[in-house]
XYZ file of C-alpha atoms in Angstrom:
364
model
C -17.937 22.818 3.207
C -15.537 19.694 3.095
C -17.141 16.567 1.120
C -14.797 13.435 2.341
C -15.551 10.605 -0.163
C -16.697 8.780 1.688
C -17.588 8.632 5.659
C -18.369 5.726 7.826
C -19.431 7.063 10.487
C -22.151 8.784 8.891
C -23.612 5.226 8.620
C -22.333 3.797 11.994
C -24.660 7.084 13.613
C -27.780 5.793 11.718
C -28.054 2.068 13.330
C -25.241 2.794 16.627
C -27.214 1.753 19.799
C -27.578 -1.842 17.564
C -23.868 -2.048 16.757
C -23.274 -1.389 20.279
C -25.094 -3.989 22.249
C -24.686 -6.329 19.401
C -21.104 -5.396 20.146
C -21.915 -6.339 24.333
C -24.239 -9.388 23.520
C -20.425 -10.796 21.916
C -18.334 -10.108 24.197
C -20.126 -10.828 27.237
C -20.392 -14.528 25.619
C -17.499 -15.243 26.398
C -17.188 -17.054 22.864
C -15.187 -15.572 20.179
C -14.369 -17.844 17.260
C -16.504 -20.054 15.082
C -19.565 -19.524 17.649
C -23.523 -18.153 17.017
C -22.784 -15.690 15.765
C -20.989 -16.744 12.611
C -23.653 -19.227 12.214
C -26.687 -17.512 12.070
C -25.152 -14.925 9.708
C -24.016 -18.030 7.152
C -27.400 -18.744 7.224
C -28.254 -15.229 7.212
C -26.542 -14.067 4.439
C -27.079 -17.389 2.002
C -31.024 -16.258 2.449
C -30.177 -12.403 1.036
C -27.968 -14.603 -2.072
C -29.940 -17.122 -2.309
C -27.842 -19.531 -1.951
C -27.808 -23.149 -0.051
C -24.320 -22.323 1.764
C -22.493 -19.270 3.406
C -19.160 -19.750 4.891
C -17.823 -16.674 6.766
C -13.342 -16.527 6.142
C -11.151 -13.837 7.252
C -11.482 -11.352 3.762
C -12.728 -11.178 0.574
C -8.978 -11.851 -1.401
C -9.019 -15.161 1.623
C -13.007 -15.809 -0.638
C -11.007 -15.708 -3.804
C -7.962 -17.905 -3.835
C -9.833 -20.047 -1.960
C -12.100 -20.455 -3.925
C -10.018 -21.102 -6.944
C -7.894 -23.426 -4.618
C -11.189 -26.241 -3.172
C -11.558 -25.955 -7.426
C -8.635 -27.091 -8.203
C -7.641 -24.364 -10.143
C -3.754 -23.916 -10.119
C 0.266 -23.282 -12.393
C -0.523 -24.092 -15.403
C -4.496 -22.484 -15.728
C -5.480 -19.958 -17.240
C -8.368 -17.483 -15.423
C -10.260 -14.996 -16.921
C -10.637 -11.899 -15.289
C -11.327 -8.451 -17.048
C -8.643 -6.024 -17.321
C -9.084 -3.028 -15.065
C -9.649 -4.606 -12.353
C -8.775 -4.319 -8.969
C -5.368 -6.231 -8.566
C -6.594 -8.482 -5.616
C -9.020 -9.805 -7.781
C -5.698 -10.567 -9.566
C -3.982 -11.730 -6.721
C -6.610 -14.644 -6.360
C -5.766 -15.996 -9.580
C -1.823 -16.622 -9.254
C -1.403 -16.757 -5.645
C -2.907 -20.172 -7.000
C -0.200 -20.941 -8.825
C -2.570 -20.314 -12.046
C -1.705 -17.308 -14.515
C -4.461 -14.138 -14.900
C -5.524 -13.462 -18.461
C -6.677 -10.631 -19.153
C -10.132 -9.060 -21.167
C -10.895 -5.590 -21.502
C -13.960 -3.724 -20.547
C -16.745 -2.711 -21.990
C -19.316 0.424 -21.383
C -20.486 -0.540 -18.293
C -16.588 -0.378 -16.801
C -17.148 -4.650 -16.717
C -15.809 -7.342 -18.526
C -16.344 -7.778 -22.081
C -18.728 -10.588 -21.797
C -18.664 -10.414 -25.879
C -14.713 -10.864 -26.271
C -14.292 -13.384 -23.558
C -14.420 -17.023 -25.937
C -11.317 -15.421 -27.782
C -8.922 -15.654 -24.517
C -9.606 -19.040 -24.550
C -7.426 -21.138 -24.457
C -7.123 -25.356 -24.133
C -5.761 -24.647 -20.483
C -8.720 -21.720 -19.333
C -10.062 -23.489 -16.435
C -12.619 -21.451 -15.391
C -13.917 -17.237 -15.619
C -13.880 -14.798 -12.672
C -17.534 -12.103 -12.995
C -16.047 -9.058 -11.224
C -18.785 -7.279 -10.278
C -18.010 -3.406 -10.368
C -18.648 -0.552 -8.819
C -21.627 -1.838 -7.952
C -22.688 -2.671 -11.129
C -23.715 -6.605 -12.705
C -21.541 -8.118 -15.179
C -24.495 -9.829 -18.410
C -24.409 -12.666 -16.460
C -26.552 -15.312 -19.209
C -23.850 -13.963 -21.706
C -20.879 -15.719 -18.931
C -22.745 -18.871 -18.271
C -23.258 -19.367 -21.319
C -20.012 -19.683 -22.189
C -18.506 -21.400 -18.380
C -22.241 -23.998 -19.728
C -20.001 -24.421 -23.700
C -16.676 -24.900 -22.705
C -16.538 -26.437 -19.621
C -14.681 -23.496 -17.336
C -16.047 -23.302 -13.562
C -17.335 -19.080 -12.923
C -16.259 -17.701 -10.292
C -17.462 -14.086 -9.106
C -16.440 -11.742 -7.385
C -18.793 -9.696 -5.032
C -16.936 -7.640 -3.267
C -18.712 -4.852 -4.526
C -22.216 -5.832 -5.233
C -23.535 -6.574 -2.794
C -27.251 -6.798 -2.643
C -27.021 -6.514 -6.886
C -28.999 -8.200 -9.302
C -28.662 -9.588 -13.276
C -32.090 -10.064 -14.312
C -33.666 -10.618 -11.033
C -31.678 -12.914 -10.174
C -29.093 -11.675 -7.124
C -24.797 -11.563 -7.553
C -23.548 -14.707 -6.401
C -25.459 -16.257 -6.690
C -24.776 -17.116 -10.301
C -21.095 -18.969 -10.624
C -19.784 -21.889 -8.733
C -18.675 -19.584 -6.300
C -19.226 -16.420 -5.068
C -16.471 -14.395 -3.377
C -17.632 -11.485 -1.141
C -15.418 -9.134 1.108
C -17.071 -7.274 4.266
C -14.293 -4.375 3.706
C -16.010 -1.616 6.004
C -16.460 0.698 2.409
C -18.560 -2.061 1.543
C -22.224 -1.844 0.738
C -22.969 -4.476 4.030
C -18.597 -3.377 5.661
C -17.630 -4.822 8.673
C -16.358 -3.105 11.818
C -12.774 -4.667 10.169
C -11.679 -6.985 7.174
C -13.866 -9.915 6.359
C -15.255 -11.875 3.475
C -17.150 -15.236 3.037
C -18.074 -17.579 0.392
C -21.240 -17.959 -0.457
C -22.053 -21.332 -2.809
C -25.124 -24.153 -3.758
C -22.330 -27.275 -3.722
C -22.570 -29.455 -0.507
C -19.188 -30.016 -1.531
C -17.209 -26.918 -1.615
C -19.283 -25.376 1.385
C -17.554 -28.620 3.637
C -14.082 -27.631 1.716
C -14.182 -24.071 2.471
C -15.379 -24.877 6.130
C -12.224 -27.442 6.992
C -9.770 -25.344 5.072
C -10.334 -22.377 6.698
C -9.622 -24.180 10.314
C -6.527 -25.208 9.111
C -8.127 -28.100 7.234
C -9.855 -29.310 10.107
C -13.171 -30.214 10.982
C -12.405 -32.284 14.121
C -9.390 -30.323 15.992
C -6.640 -31.586 15.841
C -7.249 -33.444 13.068
C -5.976 -31.986 9.650
C -7.912 -33.586 6.444
C -5.076 -31.170 4.414
C -2.876 -28.558 4.654
C -5.427 -24.937 5.243
C -5.120 -22.023 6.332
C -6.751 -20.093 9.028
C -9.004 -17.985 8.121
C -12.998 -17.585 10.628
C -14.701 -14.713 9.926
C -15.135 -14.103 13.806
C -17.948 -13.649 16.209
C -17.787 -9.845 16.143
C -17.768 -9.035 13.297
C -20.401 -11.824 12.154
C -22.280 -10.565 14.974
C -22.654 -6.566 13.424
C -23.029 -7.790 10.132
C -25.882 -9.144 11.315
C -27.341 -6.460 12.189
C -26.122 -4.214 8.939
C -27.461 -7.229 6.880
C -31.824 -6.002 8.394
C -30.387 -2.178 7.114
C -28.804 -2.935 4.314
C -31.524 -2.810 1.779
C -32.542 0.333 3.354
C -28.224 1.301 2.161
C -28.193 0.517 -1.032
C -31.886 2.444 -1.291
C -30.735 6.168 0.406
C -27.772 5.320 -2.576
C -29.707 4.684 -5.324
C -31.918 8.251 -4.695
C -28.037 9.878 -4.293
C -26.625 8.496 -7.700
C -30.644 9.282 -9.667
C -30.140 13.086 -7.906
C -27.062 12.865 -9.846
C -27.136 10.934 -12.670
C -30.569 14.015 -13.664
C -28.792 17.598 -12.292
C -25.169 16.522 -13.171
C -24.250 18.224 -16.827
C -20.765 18.932 -18.646
C -19.387 17.982 -21.161
C -16.595 17.372 -19.716
C -17.727 14.298 -17.631
C -18.391 11.308 -18.782
C -21.273 9.976 -16.050
C -21.511 5.878 -15.842
C -24.032 3.793 -17.715
C -26.859 0.995 -16.324
C -26.621 -2.565 -17.911
C -29.893 -3.019 -19.659
C -31.338 -6.251 -16.896
C -28.886 -5.351 -14.517
C -29.061 -2.362 -11.065
C -26.886 -0.516 -9.771
C -25.957 -0.356 -5.822
C -23.683 2.496 -6.082
C -20.973 1.380 -4.423
C -19.042 3.171 -5.756
C -20.061 6.739 -8.779
C -17.393 7.019 -10.870
C -17.967 9.370 -13.775
C -14.948 9.280 -16.583
C -13.467 12.709 -17.763
C -10.228 13.043 -20.128
C -9.085 16.436 -18.141
C -9.476 13.873 -14.500
C -6.402 14.994 -12.411
C -7.481 18.903 -13.472
C -10.763 18.226 -12.604
C -10.095 16.000 -9.355
C -7.257 18.996 -8.409
C -10.706 20.934 -8.906
C -12.407 19.928 -6.385
C -10.273 19.558 -4.019
C -10.018 23.188 -3.820
C -14.025 23.157 -2.991
C -13.827 21.210 -0.698
C -14.475 17.731 -1.675
C -13.398 14.328 -1.773
C -12.956 12.707 -4.318
C -11.002 8.988 -5.091
C -9.304 7.174 -8.608
C -10.787 2.989 -8.347
C -8.175 2.420 -9.904
C -4.729 4.568 -11.240
C -2.734 0.992 -12.184
C -4.207 -1.087 -14.276
C -3.300 -4.925 -13.003
C -1.177 -5.406 -16.142
C 1.356 -2.485 -15.511
C 1.500 -2.886 -11.792
C 4.894 -3.917 -9.932
C 3.899 -7.272 -9.035
C 2.807 -8.568 -12.072
C 5.940 -7.396 -14.398
C 6.068 -11.679 -14.308
C 3.478 -11.817 -17.071
C 5.475 -10.185 -19.216
C 2.974 -7.491 -20.420
C 3.214 -3.656 -21.602
C 1.738 -0.500 -22.549
C -1.050 -0.356 -25.040
C -2.561 -4.751 -24.786
C -5.295 -3.380 -22.710
C -5.609 0.414 -24.611
C -9.148 0.325 -22.910
C -8.270 -0.492 -19.353
C -5.185 2.045 -19.874
C -7.552 4.508 -20.802
C -9.975 3.895 -18.026
C -7.292 4.314 -14.911
C -6.896 7.373 -16.902
C -10.547 8.901 -16.543
C -11.994 7.474 -13.705
C -13.161 9.468 -11.042
C -15.268 7.963 -8.314
C -17.452 10.991 -6.145
C -18.461 11.610 -3.283
C -21.467 8.208 -1.940
C -22.054 7.329 1.312
C -25.193 6.926 3.265
C -26.032 9.835 5.564
C -24.471 12.231 2.736
C -26.711 15.084 2.957
C -29.491 16.782 0.767
C -27.259 20.475 1.160
C -23.740 17.970 0.159
C -25.220 16.163 -2.490
C -26.282 20.028 -3.744
C -22.345 20.962 -3.609
C -20.993 17.638 -5.324
C -22.982 18.444 -7.948
C -22.582 22.643 -8.158
C -19.182 21.896 -8.826
C -19.440 19.172 -10.820
C -21.277 21.644 -13.415
C -19.069 24.768 -12.695
C -16.357 22.816 -13.362
C -14.653 24.218 -17.095
């Protein structure tokens, strides 16, 4: 058996006729940039997340760096972020000249909220809450800290489409929620796409202007903006996917429940769910001190896996200028050496699940 770590064709095939019909509808409309599809998707996504506004953008990274730009966070300002985040999270901070300040993760693979206060300095302006692998951060604690210290909160919800903290959807807690619709995400597009969500009319309007060359009216440029527009085709296809997102999430939860119940191996530490949070299982990430051996073994069995992520941002070549070294964030570095993402995708058959579970249990 040959099992991929992710299989996007399976998800597409579940509703192929709907995607194909929407693609033709957009093509035949003759309108391909900032039209009715984008406007409709923005309203539908805002309703789904529970915010007043959504602004479609070209990618999740654009959502991040534009958000910090709109919050006037720039040169010399500090933003707190988890040390095991994907490097794009850190780039969203540094692209504005701001300084990422790393905080170790907790047992749930997200930022340890109990360690945030120790990282706050007079230069701290914001907290970036990254809801990693499809599980929500402790937003109660994070929002409390932000309120007491006068900090802005940006949520990175790229891997958490439809997750909740104490019943409230992520992306609706902070000043701005940032989403990626990269194809592998829960509500993935068929190319790059992203958006922000917010309850602030001022921030939403500023983002609409900034994404379109700094212009609200053609040739009347209010600010030096950028070109980061969610296009009509992706917006239309995302509208189709959004209709089925809750079903997608339920299916992934069922697969994860099987994994959690039936995988039994002393070398494998299964993921933990934070009390008060749920998971949409964007990734099913195990921890094992024998990660490289296990990955090689699974490959021999025809099972594909991924590592999210093998190099923590503070040790990447791109951030050598921060002056960090190995040992500065030992928990994040340990995670980088032991995490392994097992196959998890919509349309995964029971037989494929059986095969993965047996392979894990047979590893010695």
